[in-house]
PDB file of C-alpha atoms in Angstrom:
ATOM      1  CA  MET X 133      60.833  76.300  -4.628  1.00  0.00           C
ATOM      2  CA  THR X 134      58.690  78.703  -2.665  1.00  0.00           C
ATOM      3  CA  PRO X 135      59.770  82.258  -1.883  1.00  0.00           C
ATOM      4  CA  ARG X 136      59.565  81.683   1.879  1.00  0.00           C
ATOM      5  CA  HIS X 137      62.295  81.066   4.434  1.00  0.00           C
ATOM      6  CA  GLU X 138      62.898  77.339   4.854  1.00  0.00           C
ATOM      7  CA  ASP X 139      64.644  76.036   7.994  1.00  0.00           C
ATOM      8  CA  ALA X 140      65.222  72.566   6.537  1.00  0.00           C
ATOM      9  CA  ALA X 141      67.872  71.867   4.003  1.00  0.00           C
ATOM     10  CA  PRO X 142      66.769  72.570   0.441  1.00  0.00           C
ATOM     11  CA  ASP X 143      65.908  69.941  -2.187  1.00  0.00           C
ATOM     12  CA  PHE X 144      69.334  70.075  -3.736  1.00  0.00           C
ATOM     13  CA  GLN X 145      68.316  68.331  -6.999  1.00  0.00           C
ATOM     14  CA  GLU X 146      65.618  70.843  -7.696  1.00  0.00           C
ATOM     15  CA  LEU X 147      67.831  73.728  -6.519  1.00  0.00           C
ATOM     16  CA  SER X 148      70.888  72.691  -8.531  1.00  0.00           C
ATOM     17  CA  ASP X 149      68.755  72.252 -11.687  1.00  0.00           C
ATOM     18  CA  ARG X 150      67.293  75.719 -11.207  1.00  0.00           C
ATOM     19  CA  VAL X 151      70.688  77.253 -10.572  1.00  0.00           C
ATOM     20  CA  TYR X 152      72.092  75.550 -13.642  1.00  0.00           C
ATOM     21  CA  ARG X 153      69.225  76.818 -15.835  1.00  0.00           C
ATOM     22  CA  LEU X 154      69.924  80.378 -14.614  1.00  0.00           C
ATOM     23  CA  CYS X 155      73.678  80.026 -15.352  1.00  0.00           C
ATOM     24  CA  LEU X 156      72.912  78.525 -18.764  1.00  0.00           C
ATOM     25  CA  ALA X 157      70.635  81.342 -19.622  1.00  0.00           C
ATOM     26  CA  MET X 158      73.154  83.968 -18.504  1.00  0.00           C
ATOM     27  CA  LEU X 159      76.310  82.375 -19.985  1.00  0.00           C
ATOM     28  CA  ARG X 160      74.802  80.614 -23.070  1.00  0.00           C
ATOM     29  CA  ASP X 161      77.367  77.809 -22.977  1.00  0.00           C
ATOM     30  CA  GLU X 162      76.912  74.475 -21.180  1.00  0.00           C
ATOM     31  CA  THR X 163      80.473  73.956 -19.866  1.00  0.00           C
ATOM     32  CA  PRO X 164      80.831  77.357 -18.201  1.00  0.00           C
ATOM     33  CA  ALA X 165      77.224  77.101 -16.984  1.00  0.00           C
ATOM     34  CA  HIS X 166      77.977  73.792 -15.217  1.00  0.00           C
ATOM     35  CA  ASP X 167      81.119  75.303 -13.717  1.00  0.00           C
ATOM     36  CA  ALA X 168      79.272  78.476 -12.617  1.00  0.00           C
ATOM     37  CA  ALA X 169      76.386  76.505 -11.129  1.00  0.00           C
ATOM     38  CA  GLN X 170      78.745  74.314  -9.210  1.00  0.00           C
ATOM     39  CA  GLU X 171      80.724  77.303  -7.911  1.00  0.00           C
ATOM     40  CA  ALA X 172      77.517  79.072  -6.922  1.00  0.00           C
ATOM     41  CA  LEU X 173      76.230  76.043  -5.039  1.00  0.00           C
ATOM     42  CA  VAL X 174      79.594  75.591  -3.275  1.00  0.00           C
ATOM     43  CA  ARG X 175      79.809  79.244  -2.254  1.00  0.00           C
ATOM     44  CA  GLY X 176      76.184  79.425  -1.184  1.00  0.00           C
ATOM     45  CA  TRP X 177      76.378  76.245   0.921  1.00  0.00           C
ATOM     46  CA  ALA X 178      79.682  77.383   2.508  1.00  0.00           C
ATOM     47  CA  ARG X 179      77.965  80.613   3.642  1.00  0.00           C
ATOM     48  CA  ARG X 180      74.506  79.174   4.388  1.00  0.00           C
ATOM     49  CA  GLU X 181      74.668  80.273   8.051  1.00  0.00           C
ATOM     50  CA  LEU X 182      74.685  83.880   6.819  1.00  0.00           C
ATOM     51  CA  ARG X 183      71.313  83.486   5.041  1.00  0.00           C
ATOM     52  CA  ARG X 184      68.843  86.015   6.514  1.00  0.00           C
ATOM     53  CA  GLU X 185      65.445  85.081   7.881  1.00  0.00           C
ATOM     54  CA  GLY X 186      62.877  85.259   5.083  1.00  0.00           C
ATOM     55  CA  VAL X 187      65.319  84.563   2.259  1.00  0.00           C
ATOM     56  CA  SER X 188      64.429  81.422   0.348  1.00  0.00           C
ATOM     57  CA  TRP X 189      67.040  78.921  -0.654  1.00  0.00           C
ATOM     58  CA  TRP X 190      66.387  79.731  -4.313  1.00  0.00           C
ATOM     59  CA  THR X 191      67.045  83.443  -3.709  1.00  0.00           C
ATOM     60  CA  TRP X 192      70.130  82.664  -1.638  1.00  0.00           C
ATOM     61  CA  PHE X 193      71.738  80.385  -4.207  1.00  0.00           C
ATOM     62  CA  GLY X 194      70.428  82.360  -7.178  1.00  0.00           C
ATOM     63  CA  GLY X 195      72.222  85.448  -5.869  1.00  0.00           C
ATOM     64  CA  PHE X 196      75.489  83.501  -5.840  1.00  0.00           C
ATOM     65  CA  ALA X 197      74.782  82.212  -9.366  1.00  0.00           C
ATOM     66  CA  VAL X 198      74.233  85.742 -10.697  1.00  0.00           C
ATOM     67  CA  ARG X 199      77.501  86.931  -9.138  1.00  0.00           C
ATOM     68  CA  VAL X 200      79.486  83.915 -10.370  1.00  0.00           C
ATOM     69  CA  CYS X 201      78.070  84.337 -13.881  1.00  0.00           C
ATOM     70  CA  ARG X 202      79.127  88.003 -13.824  1.00  0.00           C
ATOM     71  CA  GLU X 203      82.639  86.885 -12.833  1.00  0.00           C
ATOM     72  CA  PHE X 204      82.691  84.372 -15.678  1.00  0.00           C
ATOM     73  CA  ARG X 205      81.506  86.927 -18.176  1.00  0.00           C
ATOM     74  CA  ARG X 206      84.113  89.467 -17.036  1.00  0.00           C
ATOM     75  CA  GLY X 207      86.774  86.790 -17.717  1.00  0.00           C
ATOM     76  CA  ARG X 208      85.707  86.560 -21.359  1.00  0.00           C
ATOM     77  CA  ALA X 209      86.321  89.079 -24.125  1.00  0.00           C
ATOM     78  CA  ARG X 210      83.355  91.404 -24.556  1.00  0.00           C
ATOM     79  CA  GLU X 211      83.075  90.796 -28.308  1.00  0.00           C
ATOM     80  CA  ALA X 212      83.180  87.029 -27.968  1.00  0.00           C
ATOM     81  CA  GLU X 213      80.320  87.237 -25.435  1.00  0.00           C
ATOM     82  CA  ARG X 214      78.149  89.265 -27.763  1.00  0.00           C
ATOM     83  CA  SER X 215      78.556  86.939 -30.665  1.00  0.00           C
ATOM     84  CA  ALA X 216      78.280  83.727 -28.765  1.00  0.00           C
ATOM     85  CA  GLY X 217      74.668  83.089 -29.762  1.00  0.00           C
ATOM     86  CA  THR X 218      71.509  82.247 -27.798  1.00  0.00           C
ATOM     87  CA  GLU X 219      71.759  78.469 -27.376  1.00  0.00           C
ATOM     88  CA  GLY X 220      71.503  78.806 -23.551  1.00  0.00           C
ATOM     89  CA  LEU X 221      68.183  80.636 -23.794  1.00  0.00           C
ATOM     90  CA  GLU X 222      66.884  78.054 -26.269  1.00  0.00           C
ATOM     91  CA  ALA X 223      67.835  75.170 -23.904  1.00  0.00           C
ATOM     92  CA  VAL X 224      66.132  76.936 -20.947  1.00  0.00           C
ATOM     93  CA  GLU X 225      62.972  77.475 -23.027  1.00  0.00           C
ATOM     94  CA  ALA X 226      62.938  73.928 -24.205  1.00  0.00           C
ATOM     95  CA  GLU X 227      63.373  72.579 -20.637  1.00  0.00           C
ATOM     96  CA  ARG X 228      60.570  74.778 -19.308  1.00  0.00           C
ATOM     97  CA  GLY X 229      58.355  73.456 -22.130  1.00  0.00           C
ATOM     98  CA  VAL X 230      57.122  76.902 -22.922  1.00  0.00           C
ATOM     99  CA  THR X 231      58.426  80.017 -24.551  1.00  0.00           C
ATOM    100  CA  GLU X 232      57.578  83.442 -23.210  1.00  0.00           C
ATOM    101  CA  LEU X 233      57.837  84.686 -26.794  1.00  0.00           C
ATOM    102  CA  ALA X 234      55.249  82.270 -28.144  1.00  0.00           C
ATOM    103  CA  PRO X 235      53.095  84.880 -29.962  1.00  0.00           C
ATOM    104  CA  VAL X 236      56.031  85.450 -32.332  1.00  0.00           C
ATOM    105  CA  SER X 237      56.807  83.077 -35.215  1.00  0.00           C
ATOM    106  CA  LEU X 238      59.880  80.828 -34.833  1.00  0.00           C
ATOM    107  CA  PRO X 239      62.219  82.857 -37.070  1.00  0.00           C
ATOM    108  CA  MET X 240      61.054  85.930 -35.170  1.00  0.00           C
ATOM    109  CA  THR X 241      61.765  84.292 -31.836  1.00  0.00           C
ATOM    110  CA  ARG X 242      65.402  83.760 -32.899  1.00  0.00           C
ATOM    111  CA  VAL X 243      65.679  87.467 -33.896  1.00  0.00           C
ATOM    112  CA  VAL X 244      64.158  88.508 -30.534  1.00  0.00           C
ATOM    113  CA  ARG X 245      66.597  86.157 -28.614  1.00  0.00           C
ATOM    114  CA  ASP X 246      69.491  87.666 -30.537  1.00  0.00           C
ATOM    115  CA  ALA X 247      68.285  91.135 -29.695  1.00  0.00           C
ATOM    116  CA  VAL X 248      67.965  90.240 -25.962  1.00  0.00           C
ATOM    117  CA  MET X 249      71.552  88.959 -26.006  1.00  0.00           C
ATOM    118  CA  ARG X 250      72.765  92.339 -27.340  1.00  0.00           C
ATOM    119  CA  LEU X 251      71.144  94.319 -24.485  1.00  0.00           C
ATOM    120  CA  PRO X 252      73.454  95.981 -21.915  1.00  0.00           C
ATOM    121  CA  ASP X 253      74.379  93.551 -19.095  1.00  0.00           C
ATOM    122  CA  ARG X 254      71.853  94.650 -16.419  1.00  0.00           C
ATOM    123  CA  GLN X 255      68.977  94.856 -18.879  1.00  0.00           C
ATOM    124  CA  ARG X 256      69.827  91.450 -20.280  1.00  0.00           C
ATOM    125  CA  GLU X 257      70.128  89.946 -16.741  1.00  0.00           C
ATOM    126  CA  VAL X 258      66.731  91.328 -15.746  1.00  0.00           C
ATOM    127  CA  THR X 259      65.136  90.189 -19.043  1.00  0.00           C
ATOM    128  CA  VAL X 260      66.581  86.638 -18.689  1.00  0.00           C
ATOM    129  CA  LEU X 261      65.510  86.368 -15.041  1.00  0.00           C
ATOM    130  CA  ARG X 262      61.988  87.669 -15.582  1.00  0.00           C
ATOM    131  CA  TYR X 263      61.085  86.150 -18.951  1.00  0.00           C
ATOM    132  CA  PHE X 264      63.268  83.190 -19.563  1.00  0.00           C
ATOM    133  CA  ILE X 265      63.759  81.903 -15.965  1.00  0.00           C
ATOM    134  CA  GLY X 266      60.365  83.052 -14.711  1.00  0.00           C
ATOM    135  CA  ALA X 267      61.595  84.892 -11.591  1.00  0.00           C
ATOM    136  CA  SER X 268      59.135  87.372 -10.099  1.00  0.00           C
ATOM    137  CA  THR X 269      60.052  91.061  -9.906  1.00  0.00           C
ATOM    138  CA  ALA X 270      60.748  90.617  -6.173  1.00  0.00           C
ATOM    139  CA  GLU X 271      62.916  87.584  -6.757  1.00  0.00           C
ATOM    140  CA  ALA X 272      64.891  89.344  -9.547  1.00  0.00           C
ATOM    141  CA  ALA X 273      65.407  92.307  -7.251  1.00  0.00           C
ATOM    142  CA  GLU X 274      66.705  90.042  -4.457  1.00  0.00           C
ATOM    143  CA  LEU X 275      68.928  88.092  -6.869  1.00  0.00           C
ATOM    144  CA  LEU X 276      70.453  91.219  -8.373  1.00  0.00           C
ATOM    145  CA  GLY X 277      70.636  93.092  -5.076  1.00  0.00           C
ATOM    146  CA  CYS X 278      68.577  96.100  -6.156  1.00  0.00           C
ATOM    147  CA  PRO X 279      65.138  97.619  -5.559  1.00  0.00           C
ATOM    148  CA  GLU X 280      62.110  96.283  -7.454  1.00  0.00           C
ATOM    149  CA  GLY X 281      61.740  99.718  -9.058  1.00  0.00           C
ATOM    150  CA  THR X 282      65.213  99.225 -10.632  1.00  0.00           C
ATOM    151  CA  ILE X 283      64.125  95.861 -12.050  1.00  0.00           C
ATOM    152  CA  LYS X 284      60.971  97.495 -13.536  1.00  0.00           C
ATOM    153  CA  SER X 285      63.018 100.393 -14.946  1.00  0.00           C
ATOM    154  CA  ASN X 286      65.524  98.061 -16.524  1.00  0.00           C
ATOM    155  CA  LEU X 287      62.708  95.937 -17.996  1.00  0.00           C
ATOM    156  CA  HIS X 288      61.128  99.112 -19.482  1.00  0.00           C
ATOM    157  CA  LYS X 289      64.488 100.153 -20.959  1.00  0.00           C
ATOM    158  CA  ALA X 290      65.089  96.640 -22.317  1.00  0.00           C
ATOM    159  CA  LEU X 291      61.742  96.549 -23.997  1.00  0.00           C
ATOM    160  CA  ALA X 292      62.320 100.004 -25.502  1.00  0.00           C
ATOM    161  CA  SER X 293      65.673  98.861 -26.801  1.00  0.00           C
ATOM    162  CA  LEU X 294      64.129  95.666 -28.171  1.00  0.00           C
ATOM    163  CA  HIS X 295      61.435  97.678 -29.954  1.00  0.00           C
ATOM    164  CA  ALA X 296      64.125  99.921 -31.494  1.00  0.00           C
ATOM    165  CA  ALA X 297      66.405  97.062 -32.484  1.00  0.00           C
ATOM    166  CA  LEU X 298      63.607  95.006 -34.019  1.00  0.00           C
ATOM    167  CA  ALA X 299      62.181  98.012 -35.879  1.00  0.00           C
ATOM    168  CA  LYS X 300      65.569  98.505 -37.528  1.00  0.00           C
ATOM    169  CA  VAL X 301      65.285  95.047 -39.114  1.00  0.00           C
ATOM    170  CA  GLY X 302      61.773  95.784 -40.228  1.00  0.00           C
ATOM    171  CA  ILE X 303      59.750  93.662 -37.880  1.00  0.00           C
ATOM    172  CA  GLU X 304      58.054  96.224 -35.675  1.00  0.00           C
ATOM    173  CA  ASP X 305      54.604  95.039 -36.776  1.00  0.00           C
ATOM    174  CA  GLU X 306      55.387  91.703 -35.235  1.00  0.00           C
ATOM    175  CA  LEU X 307      56.493  93.347 -32.018  1.00  0.00           C
ATOM    176  CA  SER X 308      52.991  93.563 -30.538  1.00  0.00           C
ATOM    177  CA  GLY X 309      53.149  89.880 -29.601  1.00  0.00           C
ATOM    178  CA  VAL X 310      56.492  90.368 -27.855  1.00  0.00           C
ATOM    179  CA  SER X 311      55.161  93.418 -25.975  1.00  0.00           C
ATOM    180  CA  ALA X 312      52.055  91.514 -24.915  1.00  0.00           C
ATOM    181  CA  SER X 313      54.195  88.552 -23.802  1.00  0.00           C
ATOM    182  CA  PHE X 314      56.523  90.861 -21.742  1.00  0.00           C
ATOM    183  CA  ASP X 315      53.590  92.802 -20.317  1.00  0.00           C
ATOM    184  CA  ARG X 316      51.976  89.590 -19.067  1.00  0.00           C
ATOM    185  CA  GLY X 317      54.985  89.137 -16.826  1.00  0.00           C
ATOM    186  CA  GLY X 318      53.473  91.710 -14.499  1.00  0.00           C
ATOM    187  CA  SER X 319      55.216  93.070 -11.482  1.00  0.00           C
ATOM    188  CA  GLY X 320      54.780  89.779  -9.534  1.00  0.00           C
TER     189      GLY X 320
END
């Protein structure tokens, strides 16, 4: 989908697939991701007349998806969320056909994913949106309802936390590939 305002109804198949991938990456479990995506699409469609000029359908529905996923996560116990694994991120990467963490070996990719899932909520959301979903900085800011500077700040903090976490397990030498991969994301 393009980041421009569209007067015509969106391509719901493409939109629902993208919303589902976002929910799956954020919730890491297929059943709640399907439920969250459906809820986000229903809420977004019910309020479609409130969509501002210049807001793309993806940004509109993606914002609902982020909020619904936050509601779902709040409904779970914190500890269960942290130990749930990274299957959602793996599925999103496989579906996209690429991995943003490609410079890192496969066992390292798993360690990096685990470290991403342990980040504080906002840092994790920003990291997932930018590097697993592929949202631009502007799209991530719109989806999360914050300035682009906040997105960049959270990405910087997330990368610093990832460096520290991965250094603790003795893989800081491998981190240059992760940094380069993250840095290539740009501010787009």
